[in-house]
Every structure is written in C-alpha cells, then in structure tokens.
CSV table of C-alpha atoms and ligand atoms in Angstrom, one decimal:
chain,number,residue,atom,x,y,z
A,1287,MET,CA,-33.9,4.0,-69.2
A,1288,VAL,CA,-33.2,4.7,-65.5
A,1289,PRO,CA,-31.7,8.1,-64.5
A,1290,MET,CA,-29.0,7.9,-61.9
A,1291,GLU,CA,-28.1,10.5,-59.3
A,1292,SER,CA,-24.6,11.8,-59.7
A,1293,THR,CA,-22.8,13.4,-56.8
A,1294,GLY,CA,-21.6,17.0,-56.8
A,1295,ALA,CA,-17.8,17.2,-56.8
A,1296,THR,CA,-17.3,14.0,-58.8
A,1297,THR,CA,-19.7,15.2,-61.5
A,1298,MET,CA,-17.4,18.1,-62.2
A,1299,GLU,CA,-14.4,15.8,-62.3
A,1300,LYS,CA,-16.2,13.5,-64.6
A,1301,ILE,CA,-17.1,16.4,-66.9
A,1302,VAL,CA,-13.5,17.6,-67.0
A,1303,SER,CA,-12.4,14.1,-67.8
A,1304,LEU,CA,-15.0,13.6,-70.5
A,1305,ALA,CA,-14.0,17.0,-72.0
A,1306,LYS,CA,-10.4,15.9,-72.3
A,1307,ARG,CA,-11.1,12.3,-73.4
A,1308,ARG,CA,-13.6,13.3,-76.1
A,1309,GLY,CA,-11.7,16.3,-77.5
A,1310,PHE,CA,-13.6,19.2,-76.0
A,1311,VAL,CA,-11.0,20.9,-73.7
A,1312,PHE,CA,-7.3,20.1,-73.2
A,1313,PRO,CA,-5.0,21.7,-70.5
A,1314,GLY,CA,-2.8,24.4,-72.2
A,1315,SER,CA,0.8,23.5,-73.2
A,1316,GLU,CA,0.2,20.1,-71.7
A,1317,ILE,CA,3.3,18.3,-73.1
A,1318,TYR,CA,5.5,20.9,-71.3
A,1319,GLY,CA,3.8,20.5,-68.0
A,1320,GLY,CA,1.1,23.0,-68.8
A,1321,LEU,CA,0.7,26.7,-68.1
A,1322,ARG,CA,-1.7,27.5,-65.2
A,1323,GLY,CA,-4.9,29.3,-66.2
A,1324,THR,CA,-4.8,28.3,-69.9
A,1325,TRP,CA,-6.8,25.7,-71.7
A,1326,ASP,CA,-7.0,24.7,-75.3
A,1327,LEU,CA,-10.2,23.8,-77.2
A,1328,GLY,CA,-10.1,20.5,-79.0
A,1329,PRO,CA,-12.1,19.7,-82.2
A,1330,LEU,CA,-15.4,19.3,-80.4
A,1331,GLY,CA,-14.8,22.1,-77.9
A,1332,VAL,CA,-14.2,24.6,-80.7
A,1333,ALA,CA,-17.4,23.4,-82.4
A,1334,LEU,CA,-19.4,23.9,-79.2
A,1335,ASN,CA,-17.7,27.2,-78.5
A,1336,ASN,CA,-18.4,28.5,-82.0
A,1337,ASN,CA,-22.1,27.4,-81.8
A,1338,ILE,CA,-22.5,29.3,-78.5
A,1339,LYS,CA,-20.9,32.5,-80.1
A,1340,ARG,CA,-23.0,32.1,-83.3
A,1341,GLU,CA,-26.2,31.8,-81.4
A,1342,TRP,CA,-25.3,34.8,-79.2
A,1343,TRP,CA,-24.5,36.9,-82.2
A,1344,LYS,CA,-27.7,35.9,-83.9
A,1345,MET,CA,-29.8,36.6,-80.9
A,1346,PHE,CA,-28.2,39.9,-79.8
A,1347,VAL,CA,-27.0,41.3,-83.1
A,1348,LEU,CA,-28.6,39.8,-86.3
A,1349,ASP,CA,-32.1,39.4,-85.0
A,1350,ARG,CA,-32.2,43.0,-83.7
A,1351,GLU,CA,-32.3,46.4,-85.3
A,1352,ASP,CA,-30.6,48.3,-82.5
A,1353,MET,CA,-27.3,46.5,-82.3
A,1354,TYR,CA,-24.1,47.0,-84.3
A,1355,GLY,CA,-21.1,44.6,-84.4
A,1356,LEU,CA,-17.5,45.4,-83.8
A,1357,ASP,CA,-14.2,43.6,-83.7
A,1358,ALA,CA,-11.5,45.9,-82.2
A,1359,ALA,CA,-7.8,45.2,-81.7
A,1360,ILE,CA,-6.6,43.4,-78.6
A,1361,LEU,CA,-3.6,45.8,-78.3
A,1362,MET,CA,-4.6,49.4,-77.6
A,1363,ASN,CA,-2.9,52.7,-76.8
A,1364,GLU,CA,-1.9,52.5,-73.1
A,1365,LYS,CA,-3.9,55.7,-72.5
A,1366,VAL,CA,-7.1,53.8,-73.0
A,1367,TRP,CA,-6.4,51.9,-69.7
A,1368,GLU,CA,-5.5,55.0,-67.8
A,1369,ALA,CA,-8.8,56.6,-68.9
A,1370,SER,CA,-10.8,53.5,-68.1
A,1371,GLY,CA,-9.2,53.2,-64.6
A,1372,HIS,CA,-7.7,49.8,-65.2
A,1373,THR,CA,-4.1,50.8,-64.5
A,1374,GLY,CA,-5.2,52.0,-61.0
A,1375,ALA,CA,-6.4,50.2,-57.9
A,1376,GLY,CA,-9.8,49.6,-59.4
A,1377,PHE,CA,-8.4,46.6,-61.4
A,1378,SER,CA,-6.1,45.2,-58.7
A,1379,ASP,CA,-6.6,42.2,-56.4
A,1380,PRO,CA,-4.9,42.1,-52.9
A,1381,VAL,CA,-2.2,39.5,-52.9
A,1382,VAL,CA,-0.4,38.0,-49.9
A,1383,GLU,CA,2.9,36.0,-50.0
A,1384,CYS,CA,4.0,33.3,-47.6
A,1385,MET,CA,7.3,34.2,-46.1
A,1386,LYS,CA,8.2,30.5,-45.8
A,1387,CYS,CA,7.1,28.8,-49.0
A,1388,ASN,CA,6.6,32.0,-51.1
A,1389,HIS,CA,3.2,30.8,-52.4
A,1390,ARG,CA,0.9,33.7,-53.3
A,1391,PHE,CA,-2.8,33.9,-52.6
A,1392,ARG,CA,-5.6,36.4,-53.1
A,1393,ALA,CA,-6.1,37.9,-49.7
A,1394,ASP,CA,-9.9,38.3,-50.2
A,1395,HIS,CA,-10.2,34.6,-50.9
A,1396,LEU,CA,-8.6,33.5,-47.6
A,1397,GLU,CA,-10.4,33.0,-44.3
A,1398,ASN,CA,-7.2,33.5,-42.3
A,1399,THR,CA,-4.9,36.1,-43.8
A,1400,GLU,CA,-2.1,35.5,-41.3
A,1401,THR,CA,-1.3,31.8,-41.8
A,1402,CYS,CA,-0.3,30.1,-45.1
A,1403,PRO,CA,-3.0,27.5,-46.1
A,1404,ASP,CA,-0.2,25.4,-47.8
A,1405,CYS,CA,2.6,25.3,-45.2
A,1406,GLY,CA,1.4,27.1,-42.1
A,1407,GLY,CA,4.1,29.8,-42.5
A,1408,THR,CA,3.4,33.5,-41.8
A,1409,LEU,CA,1.8,35.5,-44.6
A,1410,GLY,CA,3.2,39.0,-45.4
A,1411,ASP,CA,1.1,42.2,-45.8
A,1412,ALA,CA,-1.4,42.4,-48.6
A,1413,LYS,CA,-0.2,44.3,-51.7
A,1414,ASP,CA,-2.2,45.4,-54.7
A,1415,PHE,CA,-1.5,43.3,-57.8
A,1416,ASN,CA,-2.8,44.7,-61.1
A,1417,LEU,CA,-4.3,42.0,-63.3
A,1418,MET,CA,-3.3,43.4,-66.7
A,1419,PHE,CA,-0.7,41.6,-68.7
A,1420,GLU,CA,1.8,44.3,-69.8
A,1421,THR,CA,3.7,44.1,-73.1
A,1422,LYS,CA,6.0,46.2,-75.3
A,1423,VAL,CA,5.2,47.3,-78.8
A,1424,GLY,CA,7.7,47.7,-81.7
A,1425,ALA,CA,11.4,46.8,-82.2
A,1426,GLU,CA,12.6,49.4,-79.8
A,1427,GLY,CA,10.0,48.2,-77.3
A,1428,THR,CA,9.6,51.7,-75.9
A,1429,ALA,CA,5.8,51.9,-76.2
A,1430,LYS,CA,4.0,50.1,-73.5
A,1431,SER,CA,0.7,48.3,-74.1
A,1432,TYR,CA,-1.5,45.7,-72.4
A,1433,LEU,CA,-3.4,42.6,-73.4
A,1434,ARG,CA,-6.9,43.9,-73.0
A,1435,PRO,CA,-8.6,42.7,-69.8
A,1436,GLU,CA,-12.1,43.2,-71.2
A,1437,THR,CA,-13.4,43.7,-74.7
A,1438,ALA,CA,-15.6,46.6,-73.5
A,1439,GLN,CA,-13.0,49.4,-74.0
A,1440,GLY,CA,-12.6,48.6,-77.7
A,1441,ILE,CA,-16.3,49.5,-77.9
A,1442,PHE,CA,-16.0,52.7,-76.0
A,1443,VAL,CA,-13.0,54.0,-78.0
A,1444,ASN,CA,-15.0,53.3,-81.2
A,1445,PHE,CA,-18.2,54.8,-80.0
A,1446,LYS,CA,-17.7,57.9,-82.2
A,1447,ASN,CA,-16.7,55.9,-85.2
A,1448,VAL,CA,-19.8,53.8,-85.1
A,1449,VAL,CA,-22.0,56.9,-84.5
A,1450,ASP,CA,-20.4,58.7,-87.4
A,1451,SER,CA,-20.5,55.8,-89.8
A,1452,MET,CA,-23.8,54.2,-89.0
A,1453,SER,CA,-26.0,57.1,-87.6
A,1454,PRO,CA,-27.7,54.9,-85.0
A,1455,LYS,CA,-30.8,56.1,-83.2
A,1456,ILE,CA,-30.4,56.1,-79.4
A,1457,PRO,CA,-31.0,53.6,-77.7
A,1458,PHE,CA,-28.5,51.3,-79.5
A,1459,GLY,CA,-25.9,48.8,-78.6
A,1460,ILE,CA,-22.4,47.8,-79.9
A,1461,ALA,CA,-21.6,44.1,-79.5
A,1462,GLN,CA,-18.3,42.4,-79.7
A,1463,ILE,CA,-16.9,38.9,-79.1
A,1464,GLY,CA,-13.2,38.5,-78.5
A,1465,LYS,CA,-10.3,37.4,-76.3
A,1466,ALA,CA,-9.5,39.1,-72.9
A,1467,PHE,CA,-6.6,38.4,-70.6
A,1468,ARG,CA,-6.2,38.7,-66.9
A,1469,ASN,CA,-3.2,37.7,-64.8
A,1470,GLU,CA,-5.4,36.0,-62.2
A,1471,ILE,CA,-3.5,35.3,-59.0
A,1472,ALA,CA,-5.3,32.1,-58.4
A,1473,PRO,CA,-6.7,30.6,-61.7
A,1474,ARG,CA,-9.0,27.7,-60.8
A,1475,GLU,CA,-11.8,25.4,-61.5
A,1476,PHE,CA,-11.5,24.4,-65.2
A,1477,LEU,CA,-12.6,27.2,-67.4
A,1478,PHE,CA,-14.1,29.2,-64.6
A,1479,ARG,CA,-11.2,31.5,-63.7
A,1480,VAL,CA,-8.5,31.5,-66.4
A,1481,ARG,CA,-5.9,33.9,-67.6
A,1482,GLU,CA,-7.0,34.0,-71.2
A,1483,PHE,CA,-10.7,33.8,-72.1
A,1484,GLU,CA,-13.3,35.0,-74.5
A,1485,GLN,CA,-16.0,37.5,-73.7
A,1486,MET,CA,-19.2,38.4,-75.5
A,1487,GLU,CA,-20.0,42.0,-74.5
A,1488,ILE,CA,-22.6,44.6,-75.4
A,1489,GLU,CA,-22.4,48.3,-74.5
A,1490,TYR,CA,-25.9,49.6,-74.8
A,1491,PHE,CA,-26.1,53.4,-75.0
A,1492,VAL,CA,-29.2,55.1,-73.5
A,1493,LYS,CA,-30.4,58.5,-72.3
A,1494,GLU,CA,-29.7,58.7,-68.6
A,1495,VAL,CA,-33.4,59.1,-67.6
A,1496,GLU,CA,-34.3,55.9,-69.5
A,1497,TRP,CA,-31.6,53.6,-68.0
A,1498,GLU,CA,-33.9,51.8,-65.6
A,1499,ASP,CA,-36.4,50.8,-68.4
A,1500,HIS,CA,-33.7,49.5,-70.6
A,1501,PHE,CA,-32.0,47.7,-67.7
A,1502,GLU,CA,-35.2,45.7,-67.3
A,1503,LYS,CA,-35.5,44.9,-71.0
A,1504,LEU,CA,-31.9,43.7,-71.3
A,1505,ARG,CA,-32.3,41.8,-68.1
A,1506,SER,CA,-35.1,39.9,-69.7
A,1507,ASP,CA,-33.1,39.3,-72.9
A,1508,ILE,CA,-30.3,37.8,-70.8
A,1509,GLN,CA,-32.8,35.4,-69.2
A,1510,THR,CA,-34.0,34.4,-72.6
A,1511,TRP,CA,-30.4,33.8,-73.7
A,1512,HIS,CA,-29.7,31.5,-70.8
A,1513,ARG,CA,-32.8,29.5,-71.6
A,1514,HIS,CA,-31.6,29.3,-75.2
A,1515,LEU,CA,-28.4,27.8,-73.9
A,1516,GLY,CA,-30.6,25.0,-72.4
A,1517,LEU,CA,-29.9,26.1,-68.8
A,1518,SER,CA,-32.8,25.3,-66.6
A,1519,ASP,CA,-34.4,28.2,-64.6
A,1520,GLY,CA,-33.6,26.4,-61.3
A,1521,ASN,CA,-29.9,26.4,-62.1
A,1522,VAL,CA,-29.6,30.1,-62.9
A,1523,ARG,CA,-30.2,32.9,-60.4
A,1524,GLU,CA,-29.7,36.6,-60.2
A,1525,TYR,CA,-27.5,38.2,-57.5
A,1526,GLU,CA,-27.7,41.9,-56.8
A,1527,VAL,CA,-24.2,43.0,-56.2
A,1528,PRO,CA,-24.1,45.1,-53.0
A,1529,GLU,CA,-22.9,48.6,-53.3
A,1530,ASN,CA,-19.6,48.1,-51.5
A,1531,ASP,CA,-18.7,45.3,-53.9
A,1532,LEU,CA,-19.5,47.1,-57.2
A,1533,ALA,CA,-16.7,47.4,-59.8
A,1534,HIS,CA,-15.1,50.8,-60.0
A,1535,TYR,CA,-17.3,51.9,-62.9
A,1536,SER,CA,-20.7,50.5,-61.8
A,1537,LYS,CA,-23.7,52.0,-60.1
A,1538,ARG,CA,-25.7,48.8,-60.3
A,1539,THR,CA,-24.7,45.2,-61.2
A,1540,ILE,CA,-26.6,42.0,-61.3
A,1541,ASP,CA,-24.5,38.8,-61.6
A,1542,PHE,CA,-26.2,35.9,-63.3
A,1543,GLU,CA,-25.1,32.9,-61.5
A,1544,TYR,CA,-25.1,29.2,-62.5
A,1545,ASN,CA,-25.3,26.3,-60.1
A,1546,TYR,CA,-22.1,24.5,-61.0
A,1547,PRO,CA,-22.0,20.9,-59.6
A,1548,GLY,CA,-20.0,20.6,-56.5
A,1549,LYS,CA,-19.4,24.3,-56.3
A,1550,GLY,CA,-22.9,25.8,-56.1
A,1551,PHE,CA,-24.0,29.1,-57.5
A,1552,ASP,CA,-21.2,31.3,-58.9
A,1553,GLU,CA,-20.9,34.0,-61.6
A,1554,LEU,CA,-21.8,33.1,-65.2
A,1555,ALA,CA,-22.3,36.6,-66.6
A,1556,GLY,CA,-22.5,40.1,-65.4
A,1557,PHE,CA,-24.9,43.0,-66.2
A,1558,ALA,CA,-23.8,46.4,-65.1
A,1559,TYR,CA,-25.1,50.0,-65.3
A,1560,ARG,CA,-21.8,51.8,-66.1
A,1561,THR,CA,-23.3,55.3,-66.1
A,1562,ASP,CA,-21.4,57.7,-68.4
A,1563,HIS,CA,-18.1,56.7,-66.6
A,1564,ASP,CA,-16.3,55.4,-69.6
A,1565,LEU,CA,-17.4,57.8,-72.4
A,1566,LYS,CA,-16.8,60.8,-70.0
A,1567,ASN,CA,-13.3,59.6,-69.1
A,1568,HIS,CA,-12.4,58.9,-72.7
A,1569,GLN,CA,-13.6,62.3,-73.7
A,1570,GLN,CA,-11.5,63.9,-70.9
A,1571,HIS,CA,-8.3,61.9,-71.7
A,1572,SER,CA,-8.5,62.0,-75.5
A,1573,GLY,CA,-9.9,65.5,-75.9
A,1574,VAL,CA,-12.4,64.0,-78.4
A,1575,SER,CA,-16.1,64.7,-77.9
A,1576,MET,CA,-18.1,61.6,-77.0
A,1577,GLU,CA,-21.4,63.4,-77.2
A,1578,TYR,CA,-24.3,62.0,-79.1
A,1579,ILE,CA,-26.2,64.6,-81.1
A,1580,GLU,CA,-30.0,64.3,-81.4
A,1581,PRO,CA,-31.8,65.3,-84.7
A,1582,ASP,CA,-32.9,68.5,-82.9
A,1583,GLY,CA,-29.3,69.4,-82.2
A,1584,SER,CA,-29.3,68.6,-78.4
A,1585,ARG,CA,-26.1,66.9,-77.2
A,1586,PHE,CA,-25.3,64.6,-74.3
A,1587,ILE,CA,-23.0,61.8,-73.3
A,1588,PRO,CA,-25.0,58.6,-73.3
A,1589,HIS,CA,-25.2,56.3,-70.3
A,1590,VAL,CA,-24.3,52.7,-70.7
A,1591,LEU,CA,-25.8,49.3,-69.8
A,1592,GLU,CA,-23.4,46.4,-70.2
A,1593,PRO,CA,-24.4,42.7,-70.5
A,1594,SER,CA,-21.0,40.8,-70.3
A,1595,PHE,CA,-20.7,37.1,-70.9
A,1596,GLY,CA,-17.7,34.8,-70.6
A,1597,VAL,CA,-17.8,32.2,-73.4
A,1598,GLY,CA,-15.9,29.7,-71.3
A,1599,ARG,CA,-18.3,30.0,-68.4
A,1600,ALA,CA,-21.2,29.5,-70.7
A,1601,LEU,CA,-19.6,26.5,-72.2
A,1602,THR,CA,-18.9,25.0,-68.8
A,1603,ALA,CA,-22.5,25.6,-67.7
A,1604,VAL,CA,-23.8,24.1,-70.9
A,1605,LEU,CA,-21.7,20.9,-70.3
A,1606,CYS,CA,-22.7,20.7,-66.6
A,1607,GLU,CA,-26.4,21.1,-67.5
A,1608,ALA,CA,-26.2,18.5,-70.3
A,1609,TYR,CA,-24.2,15.9,-68.4
A,1610,ARG,CA,-26.3,12.8,-67.7
A,1611,GLU,CA,-25.7,9.2,-66.5
A,1612,ASP,CA,-28.3,6.5,-66.8
A,1613,GLU,CA,-28.7,2.8,-67.4
A,1614,MET,CA,-29.5,1.5,-70.8
A,1615,GLY,CA,-29.5,-2.1,-72.0
A,1616,GLY,CA,-28.2,-3.1,-68.6
A,1617,GLU,CA,-25.2,-0.9,-68.8
A,1618,THR,CA,-24.3,2.5,-67.3
A,1619,ARG,CA,-24.0,5.1,-70.0
A,1620,THR,CA,-23.0,8.7,-70.0
A,1621,TYR,CA,-24.5,11.2,-72.4
A,1622,LEU,CA,-24.6,14.9,-73.0
A,1623,LYS,CA,-28.2,16.1,-73.5
A,1624,LEU,CA,-27.0,19.1,-75.5
A,1625,PRO,CA,-29.6,21.2,-77.4
A,1626,ALA,CA,-29.4,20.4,-81.1
A,1627,HIS,CA,-28.4,24.0,-82.0
A,1628,LEU,CA,-25.3,23.7,-79.7
A,1629,ALA,CA,-24.2,20.1,-80.2
A,1630,PRO,CA,-20.8,19.7,-82.0
A,1631,TYR,CA,-22.5,17.3,-84.4
A,1632,ARG,CA,-26.1,17.6,-85.5
A,1633,VAL,CA,-26.2,14.0,-86.5
A,1634,ALA,CA,-23.9,11.0,-87.1
A,1635,VAL,CA,-24.1,8.7,-90.1
A,1636,SER,CA,-22.9,5.1,-90.2
A,1637,PRO,CA,-22.9,2.1,-92.4
A,1638,LEU,CA,-24.0,-1.0,-90.4
A,1639,LEU,CA,-20.7,-2.7,-91.6
A,1640,LYS,CA,-17.8,-0.9,-92.9
A,1641,ASN,CA,-16.5,-3.8,-95.1
A,1642,ARG,CA,-19.7,-4.0,-97.3
A,1643,PRO,CA,-19.2,-1.5,-100.2
A,1644,PRO,CA,-22.9,-1.2,-101.0
A,1645,LEU,CA,-23.7,-0.2,-97.4
A,1646,VAL,CA,-20.8,2.3,-97.3
A,1647,GLU,CA,-21.8,3.8,-100.7
A,1648,LYS,CA,-25.4,4.3,-99.6
A,1649,ALA,CA,-24.3,5.7,-96.2
A,1650,ARG,CA,-21.9,8.1,-98.0
A,1651,GLU,CA,-24.8,9.3,-100.1
A,1652,VAL,CA,-26.9,10.0,-97.0
A,1653,PHE,CA,-23.9,11.6,-95.3
A,1654,THR,CA,-23.3,14.0,-98.2
A,1655,MET,CA,-26.9,15.0,-98.4
A,1656,LEU,CA,-27.1,15.8,-94.7
A,1657,LYS,CA,-23.7,17.5,-94.6
A,1658,LYS,CA,-24.9,19.9,-97.4
A,1659,GLU,CA,-27.9,20.7,-95.3
A,1660,PHE,CA,-26.5,20.9,-91.7
A,1661,GLY,CA,-22.7,21.1,-92.1
A,1662,ASN,CA,-21.8,19.6,-88.8
A,1663,VAL,CA,-22.4,15.9,-89.6
A,1664,ALA,CA,-20.2,13.1,-88.3
A,1665,TRP,CA,-19.2,10.1,-90.3
A,1666,ASP,CA,-18.7,7.2,-87.8
A,1667,ASP,CA,-17.7,3.7,-88.9
A,1668,ASN,CA,-15.4,2.9,-85.9
A,1669,GLY,CA,-16.1,-0.3,-83.9
A,1670,ASN,CA,-19.6,-1.8,-83.8
A,1671,VAL,CA,-22.9,0.1,-83.9
A,1672,GLY,CA,-23.3,-0.2,-80.1
A,1673,LYS,CA,-19.9,1.5,-79.5
A,1674,ARG,CA,-20.7,4.2,-82.0
A,1675,TYR,CA,-23.9,5.0,-80.2
A,1676,ARG,CA,-22.1,5.2,-76.8
A,1677,ARG,CA,-19.4,7.5,-78.3
A,1678,GLN,CA,-22.0,9.8,-80.0
A,1679,ASP,CA,-24.1,9.9,-76.8
A,1680,GLU,CA,-21.0,11.0,-74.9
A,1681,ILE,CA,-20.3,13.9,-77.2
A,1682,GLY,CA,-24.0,14.9,-77.3
A,1683,THR,CA,-25.0,14.0,-80.9
A,1684,PRO,CA,-28.8,14.2,-80.9
A,1685,HIS,CA,-29.3,11.5,-83.6
A,1686,CYS,CA,-27.5,8.6,-85.1
A,1687,ILE,CA,-28.4,7.2,-88.5
A,1688,VAL,CA,-27.5,3.7,-89.6
A,1689,ILE,CA,-27.7,2.4,-93.2
A,1690,ASP,CA,-28.4,-1.3,-93.1
A,1691,PHE,CA,-29.4,-4.2,-95.4
A,1692,GLU,CA,-33.0,-3.1,-95.2
A,1693,THR,CA,-32.0,0.3,-96.6
A,1694,LEU,CA,-30.7,-1.5,-99.7
A,1695,GLY,CA,-34.0,-3.4,-99.9
A,1696,GLU,CA,-32.3,-6.8,-99.4
A,1697,GLU,CA,-34.3,-7.8,-96.3
A,1698,GLN,CA,-37.8,-6.4,-96.8
A,1699,PRO,CA,-38.5,-4.6,-100.0
A,1700,GLY,CA,-41.0,-2.3,-98.2
A,1701,LEU,CA,-38.1,-0.8,-96.2
A,1702,LYS,CA,-35.9,0.1,-99.2
A,1703,ASP,CA,-34.5,3.6,-98.9
A,1704,THR,CA,-35.4,3.9,-95.2
A,1705,VAL,CA,-32.8,4.2,-92.5
A,1706,THR,CA,-32.7,3.7,-88.7
A,1707,VAL,CA,-32.7,7.0,-86.7
A,1708,ARG,CA,-31.7,6.6,-83.1
A,1709,ASP,CA,-32.6,9.2,-80.5
A,1710,ARG,CA,-29.8,10.1,-78.1
A,1711,ASP,CA,-31.9,10.7,-75.0
A,1712,THR,CA,-34.4,7.8,-75.2
A,1713,GLY,CA,-32.3,5.3,-77.3
A,1714,GLU,CA,-35.5,4.7,-79.3
A,1715,GLN,CA,-35.1,3.9,-83.0
A,1716,GLN,CA,-37.4,4.7,-85.9
A,1717,ARG,CA,-37.3,3.9,-89.6
A,1718,VAL,CA,-37.4,7.0,-91.7
A,1719,GLN,CA,-37.4,7.5,-95.5
A,1720,ILE,CA,-34.2,8.9,-96.8
A,1721,ASN,CA,-36.1,11.7,-98.6
A,1722,GLU,CA,-37.9,12.6,-95.3
A,1723,LEU,CA,-34.7,12.7,-93.2
A,1724,ILE,CA,-34.0,16.4,-93.3
A,1725,ASN,CA,-37.5,17.4,-92.3
A,1726,TYR,CA,-37.5,14.7,-89.6
A,1727,LEU,CA,-34.2,16.0,-88.1
A,1728,LYS,CA,-35.3,19.6,-88.2
B,2598,GAP,N1,-16.6,44.5,-69.2
B,2598,GAP,C1,-17.1,44.0,-67.9
B,2598,GAP,C2,-16.4,42.9,-67.4
B,2598,GAP,O1,-15.4,42.4,-68.0
B,2598,GAP,P1,-16.4,41.1,-65.5
B,2598,GAP,O2,-17.5,40.8,-64.5
B,2598,GAP,O3,-15.0,41.4,-65.0
B,2598,GAP,O4,-16.9,42.3,-66.3
B,2598,GAP,C3,-17.5,39.6,-67.3
B,2598,GAP,O5,-16.3,40.0,-66.6
B,2598,GAP,C4,-17.6,38.1,-67.6
B,2598,GAP,O6,-16.3,37.6,-68.1
B,2598,GAP,C5,-17.7,37.3,-66.3
B,2598,GAP,O7,-19.1,37.3,-65.9
B,2598,GAP,C6,-17.2,36.0,-66.7
B,2598,GAP,O8,-18.2,35.3,-67.4
B,2598,GAP,C7,-16.1,36.3,-67.6
B,2598,GAP,N2,-14.8,36.3,-66.9
B,2598,GAP,C8,-14.2,37.4,-66.2
B,2598,GAP,N3,-13.0,37.0,-65.7
B,2598,GAP,C9,-12.8,35.7,-66.1
B,2598,GAP,C10,-11.7,34.8,-65.9
B,2598,GAP,N4,-10.6,35.1,-65.3
B,2598,GAP,N5,-11.9,33.5,-66.5
B,2598,GAP,C11,-13.0,33.2,-67.2
B,2598,GAP,N6,-14.0,34.1,-67.4
B,2598,GAP,C12,-13.9,35.3,-66.9
C-alpha cells in the first residue's frame, strides 16, 4: 500500500463529489436547480451525522452528572430575539449591492468595497442585513416569529424550568442539538456556510468568580471531543478571538479551527464566555426572575460558558480527515479512514457468489447475527468481491466479511465456520471463526 499525496483544492472537490456519488450529501432541491445554502443528507450522510450527534450526546450529557438535555421549539415568541439582541445590529452583516449587476456581497469579505468582483460595476453603500429568517404565525398571520438562528436561546428561556424541575447544583449545563437558520448573504463551501444547519450547544451555568476555572475544564473537554472525532491535533487549532471581533454577547471567545483542505484553518466550533448577558436580558424583558437560589438562600444570576458546535462542520472535518488515496493491487483506490464509531456501516457482509444458495444462506446467518449486535451492518452482494471492497472502502466501512466455500467446509474441513475478514486500511485478510466475529470486530 503506497500512500499518495493529494493536492489541496482538488481534495475538497473530490470529497464533495464522493459525498454525492456515494449518498452522503446531495445539493438541496437539486431537480429544481437547487436552493443556495441548503444541502440534503443521503442515506450514508444521515448515518454519519447521527453517529456524530449520538457520540456528542453520550460524551457531553450521558457520561456526565452535571448536564441536562433539552429539545426546545424552533419557533419562539419574537420577544426572545429582542431580549437576546438578535433583532438588532449585533446579528447583522454589512451587505453591499452592485449598481450594475445587482449582485450582493458581504462587505466585510471584500478586499475592495467599491468595485463589483463579478462585473466591475460600482458598489453601493454598505447596509446592515439581519440574518434571521422572519415568518408569520397563525391563520391571521399577525404574530411575527423567526426561525431560530441559534439553539442557545431555547436553553436560556428554559433555564428556570430546568432549575425548578431538576434542582441542579451549580455548576451545571443544559445541552441541546437542533436546527438553526441564518439567511447568510454568501453561503459557500459545501456545508461550511449554509442557511439551514444543525448545532450542538451547551450553556454551562457557573458562579461569576469561577468562570475561568470552568472555561479551562470545558476547553479541555472540547479538545477531547475533537480527538474522539478522529481529528488529528495538527489539524485543529485554537484561535483567540480579538476583543473588537467578539460577538455582541461575549467577553471571551476561542474559535476551534480545522485545517480544511484547500482552504486552510477556519472555524469548526466556538467557545464563548457569555457572562450573564442572556439571563439578565431575559429577566429584564420577561419580568421573570432568572436567579439561581443556593441552599443557604443566597441568590444570583449565573454566568454562562457556551461550547457551540456545528454538526455540518464536524461532518465536513471528519470527511476531510478520513479521505485517503493510495495504491493497492496496482490500482489507485480511494477510501475513508473513518473511526469505527462514526462509520455509516460498522461492517459489510457478502456471500462470495450471490447465485449459490448455500453461500447466501450462511452469509445471511452471519449478517443477522452481526446486525443484532451492531445495527449498522451492510449486506453487499453487488458485483464481484473486488468491486464490493472498493465500494465499502469509499464509504469508510472498517471491515468486510466474505462467506466462501471454505466457510461451508467444502474446501478444507479445518476452515469450516470461518470467514474472511478484510481490513479497510491495510487490505489484509484474516480467517476468523464465526463465533469469534463479534469479539474480533469489537
Ligand atoms: N450560540 C452561539 C453561536 O451560535 P456561532 O459562532 O454563531 O455561535 C456556532 O455558531 C457554530 O455553529 C459555529 O462554530 C459553526 O460550527 C456553526 N455555524 C454557524 N453558522 C453556520 C452556518 N451558516 N453554516 C454552518 N454552520 C454554521
């Protein structure tokens, strides 16, 4: 096996192409010419996406005693967004329009804000463009609402409900996974900047004097999470956001950046110290107390640390990290070196020949046994075994199992009830007893 160097920009193009060809990610509304900034997850994309979300939930909620889950509504009372500051300038991007071709651009992404990069025409003055999608609620359509631009506010408005129902001891966090929507002026780069995406967010409530300690602990948890995604340390870095660039609610933010091929380091996840900005504003706007009451009766509004992850950016980074090209058996092959806990299929099972009933029957037996154990097991009897291996390599299946005549005891009686297990990364094959398979794969 000879690893091959792949070049930057083309690697990203190859990943996007593989993602479509193999059923990971399709352009949104494609048969109608698409809708910019939207993508649909195919059968394997939804499997990978669900695995990322499940692992995140396990690490940040199930495996801890200080985290509580939540799933709040996407539509919320419009007052939420006034209180959070999202209806104001804090959640707007500066947009400029070309007076000749009418194309619109984000002014802060342009090097020259006077000349149109598309047609050379003159650009108009920059105007603030709010990123929230507005919608009307009810048959009369008189009540205004927004598609939430972050899941975070659903957590803040339920802070009191969680405290009253669960009596958590401070420090504690509330975690949520869900869709968020932003009317991005310039959606771009695959899943990187889209108009509809998923977030995995935690609001971690602390005493003000302790925020720095907990900041360091959560920072280390985020590093562990990125390693759990299989991202190498060299491809993830931390960027301390300068004060003049901080979001309207933040006093300190670290962006976790990934080294996307052809693009370089750019944001993967954010980690912000939001102070008591949100709870204080919700208390002011709603008139409901957001104070936390200690067992000794003392009261205070907690301060908040917020690790915020985009699922699509995590999925993109995982695909980029896993993408490999090498030479095997004299041919170039592409494979995804996905960690087993993220791969859409844990293992694939095949009969050597699909027109030999005894092989198919035995393979079905093995398939059923493994499916009961792992769930995500592929049955693959398309084409010859070589083609199946290539296909499973390309979708990142860590192992392929083939049931052959030796399994049936027809060739060498000593090999009866053993199968071939092929390793995705090395291409090496081993014979393993069927009753040892589950242990072997684990
Ligand atoms: N609640 C804090 C918050 O939403 P953010 O930095 O605006 O902070 C957090 O977003 C994460 O959500 C980002 O690090 C990124 O992973 C993801 N994200 C934000 N906007 C996105 C977009 N337009 N497309 C894809 N992912 C996005």
